[in-house]
Amino acid sequence: KGKYGLLMAKLIRSPPSTGDVRGRARRLLAMEWVGRDTRVNALAPGYFRTALTEAFYENEAWQQDMLAKIPMRRFGALDDLIGAALYLCSDASASMTGVCLPVDGGTLATL
């Protein structure tokens, strides 16, 4: 186990109430694998219509409520994720590791 491997093992055993487990895991893995020519990044999608979320989108009141909270006033289309994913997989992001790139219509910018 590397320097961060023990921290990662401890993190996995931590209860969810101890904070942003996924964010900490991403950052710990990024530091663990930085010397292995491996980058660890993530996408943070906002509201996207998928088979798993279809029940929400069938509710017109829910849609209007959510759209009012999204600065760009539109739900994400799955194609919106392609450019962000290609960026993180390309040499254009060669200096990035441990980051989470939001694709959320500006929602996180309002927090």
mmCIF file of C-alpha atoms in Angstrom:
data_model
loop_
_atom_site.group_PDB
_atom_site.id
_atom_site.type_symbol
_atom_site.label_atom_id
_atom_site.label_comp_id
_atom_site.label_asym_id
_atom_site.label_seq_id
_atom_site.Cartn_x
_atom_site.Cartn_y
_atom_site.Cartn_z
ATOM 1 C CA LYS A 1 0.000 0.000 0.000
ATOM 2 C CA GLY A 2 1.204 3.476 -0.836
ATOM 3 C CA LYS A 3 1.174 6.529 1.359
ATOM 4 C CA TYR A 4 -2.458 7.241 0.520
ATOM 5 C CA GLY A 5 -3.564 3.605 0.398
ATOM 6 C CA LEU A 6 -3.981 3.467 4.168
ATOM 7 C CA LEU A 7 -5.965 6.710 4.099
ATOM 8 C CA MET A 8 -8.125 5.263 1.332
ATOM 9 C CA ALA A 9 -8.804 2.113 3.372
ATOM 10 C CA LYS A 10 -9.794 4.259 6.350
ATOM 11 C CA LEU A 11 -11.964 6.455 4.137
ATOM 12 C CA ILE A 12 -13.879 3.481 2.737
ATOM 13 C CA ARG A 13 -14.752 2.399 6.286
ATOM 14 C CA SER A 14 -15.907 5.914 7.225
ATOM 15 C CA PRO A 15 -19.641 6.513 7.587
ATOM 16 C CA PRO A 16 -21.185 8.787 4.930
ATOM 17 C CA SER A 17 -21.887 11.433 7.555
ATOM 18 C CA THR A 18 -18.151 12.181 7.823
ATOM 19 C CA GLY A 19 -18.236 14.352 4.693
ATOM 20 C CA ASP A 20 -17.752 14.157 0.974
ATOM 21 C CA VAL A 21 -16.583 10.541 0.703
ATOM 22 C CA ARG A 22 -16.523 10.484 -3.113
ATOM 23 C CA GLY A 23 -14.619 13.763 -3.288
ATOM 24 C CA ARG A 24 -12.080 12.621 -0.756
ATOM 25 C CA ALA A 25 -11.709 9.288 -2.539
ATOM 26 C CA ARG A 26 -11.108 11.062 -5.854
ATOM 27 C CA ARG A 27 -8.451 13.311 -4.346
ATOM 28 C CA LEU A 28 -6.733 10.481 -2.452
ATOM 29 C CA LEU A 29 -6.627 8.280 -5.550
ATOM 30 C CA ALA A 30 -5.278 11.187 -7.574
ATOM 31 C CA MET A 31 -2.384 11.571 -5.142
ATOM 32 C CA GLU A 32 -1.814 7.816 -4.925
ATOM 33 C CA TRP A 33 -1.631 7.364 -8.708
ATOM 34 C CA VAL A 34 0.026 10.654 -9.746
ATOM 35 C CA GLY A 35 3.408 8.932 -10.104
ATOM 36 C CA ARG A 36 1.917 6.180 -12.271
ATOM 37 C CA ASP A 37 1.052 8.481 -15.177
ATOM 38 C CA THR A 38 -2.615 8.154 -14.222
ATOM 39 C CA ARG A 39 -5.018 11.016 -13.657
ATOM 40 C CA VAL A 40 -8.139 10.699 -11.520
ATOM 41 C CA ASN A 41 -10.890 13.190 -12.330
ATOM 42 C CA ALA A 42 -14.683 13.160 -12.319
ATOM 43 C CA LEU A 43 -17.719 14.710 -13.931
ATOM 44 C CA ALA A 44 -20.517 16.128 -11.782
ATOM 45 C CA PRO A 45 -23.615 16.097 -13.961
ATOM 46 C CA GLY A 46 -26.624 18.157 -13.012
ATOM 47 C CA TYR A 47 -30.163 17.137 -13.953
ATOM 48 C CA PHE A 48 -30.144 14.759 -16.933
ATOM 49 C CA ARG A 49 -33.050 12.738 -18.261
ATOM 50 C CA THR A 50 -32.204 9.032 -18.163
ATOM 51 C CA ALA A 51 -34.106 5.787 -17.679
ATOM 52 C CA LEU A 52 -33.378 6.052 -13.943
ATOM 53 C CA THR A 53 -34.746 9.617 -13.654
ATOM 54 C CA GLU A 54 -37.702 9.324 -16.021
ATOM 55 C CA ALA A 55 -40.246 9.182 -13.182
ATOM 56 C CA PHE A 56 -39.227 12.684 -12.068
ATOM 57 C CA TYR A 57 -39.499 14.117 -15.561
ATOM 58 C CA GLU A 58 -43.051 12.825 -15.914
ATOM 59 C CA ASN A 59 -44.025 15.315 -13.192
ATOM 60 C CA GLU A 60 -44.519 18.742 -14.831
ATOM 61 C CA ALA A 61 -44.504 20.578 -11.477
ATOM 62 C CA TRP A 62 -41.155 19.000 -10.579
ATOM 63 C CA GLN A 63 -39.715 19.994 -13.944
ATOM 64 C CA GLN A 64 -40.752 23.620 -13.547
ATOM 65 C CA ASP A 65 -39.408 23.754 -9.986
ATOM 66 C CA MET A 66 -36.042 22.315 -11.046
ATOM 67 C CA LEU A 67 -35.722 24.521 -14.134
ATOM 68 C CA ALA A 68 -36.238 27.581 -11.951
ATOM 69 C CA LYS A 69 -33.157 26.546 -9.923
ATOM 70 C CA ILE A 70 -30.874 25.998 -12.943
ATOM 71 C CA PRO A 71 -29.305 29.266 -14.159
ATOM 72 C CA MET A 72 -29.241 28.117 -17.800
ATOM 73 C CA ARG A 73 -32.952 27.171 -17.474
ATOM 74 C CA ARG A 74 -32.552 23.828 -19.216
ATOM 75 C CA PHE A 75 -31.903 20.246 -18.276
ATOM 76 C CA GLY A 76 -28.711 18.629 -19.470
ATOM 77 C CA ALA A 77 -28.668 16.490 -22.577
ATOM 78 C CA LEU A 78 -26.449 13.419 -22.429
ATOM 79 C CA ASP A 79 -24.458 14.857 -25.345
ATOM 80 C CA ASP A 80 -23.468 17.735 -23.022
ATOM 81 C CA LEU A 81 -21.226 15.301 -21.152
ATOM 82 C CA ILE A 82 -19.243 14.238 -24.221
ATOM 83 C CA GLY A 83 -17.090 17.358 -24.529
ATOM 84 C CA ALA A 84 -16.290 17.409 -20.828
ATOM 85 C CA ALA A 85 -15.382 13.709 -20.831
ATOM 86 C CA LEU A 86 -13.207 14.100 -23.934
ATOM 87 C CA TYR A 87 -11.466 17.057 -22.312
ATOM 88 C CA LEU A 88 -10.637 15.068 -19.170
ATOM 89 C CA CYS A 89 -9.390 12.144 -21.291
ATOM 90 C CA SER A 90 -7.268 14.293 -23.595
ATOM 91 C CA ASP A 91 -3.856 15.915 -23.312
ATOM 92 C CA ALA A 92 -5.660 19.255 -22.951
ATOM 93 C CA SER A 93 -6.160 18.332 -19.279
ATOM 94 C CA ALA A 94 -2.678 16.837 -18.799
ATOM 95 C CA SER A 95 -2.061 19.045 -15.738
ATOM 96 C CA MET A 96 -5.307 18.140 -14.010
ATOM 97 C CA THR A 97 -5.829 15.435 -11.448
ATOM 98 C CA GLY A 98 -8.158 15.135 -8.479
ATOM 99 C CA VAL A 99 -10.711 17.572 -9.906
ATOM 100 C CA CYS A 100 -14.447 17.334 -10.381
ATOM 101 C CA LEU A 101 -15.804 19.144 -13.442
ATOM 102 C CA PRO A 102 -19.446 20.226 -13.074
ATOM 103 C CA VAL A 103 -21.724 19.923 -16.101
ATOM 104 C CA ASP A 104 -24.830 21.297 -14.435
ATOM 105 C CA GLY A 105 -26.123 24.362 -16.232
ATOM 106 C CA GLY A 106 -24.516 26.627 -13.640
ATOM 107 C CA THR A 107 -26.227 25.138 -10.580
ATOM 108 C CA LEU A 108 -23.046 24.802 -8.496
ATOM 109 C CA ALA A 109 -22.102 28.386 -9.315
ATOM 110 C CA THR A 110 -25.155 29.545 -7.376
ATOM 111 C CA LEU A 111 -24.097 27.855 -4.121
#
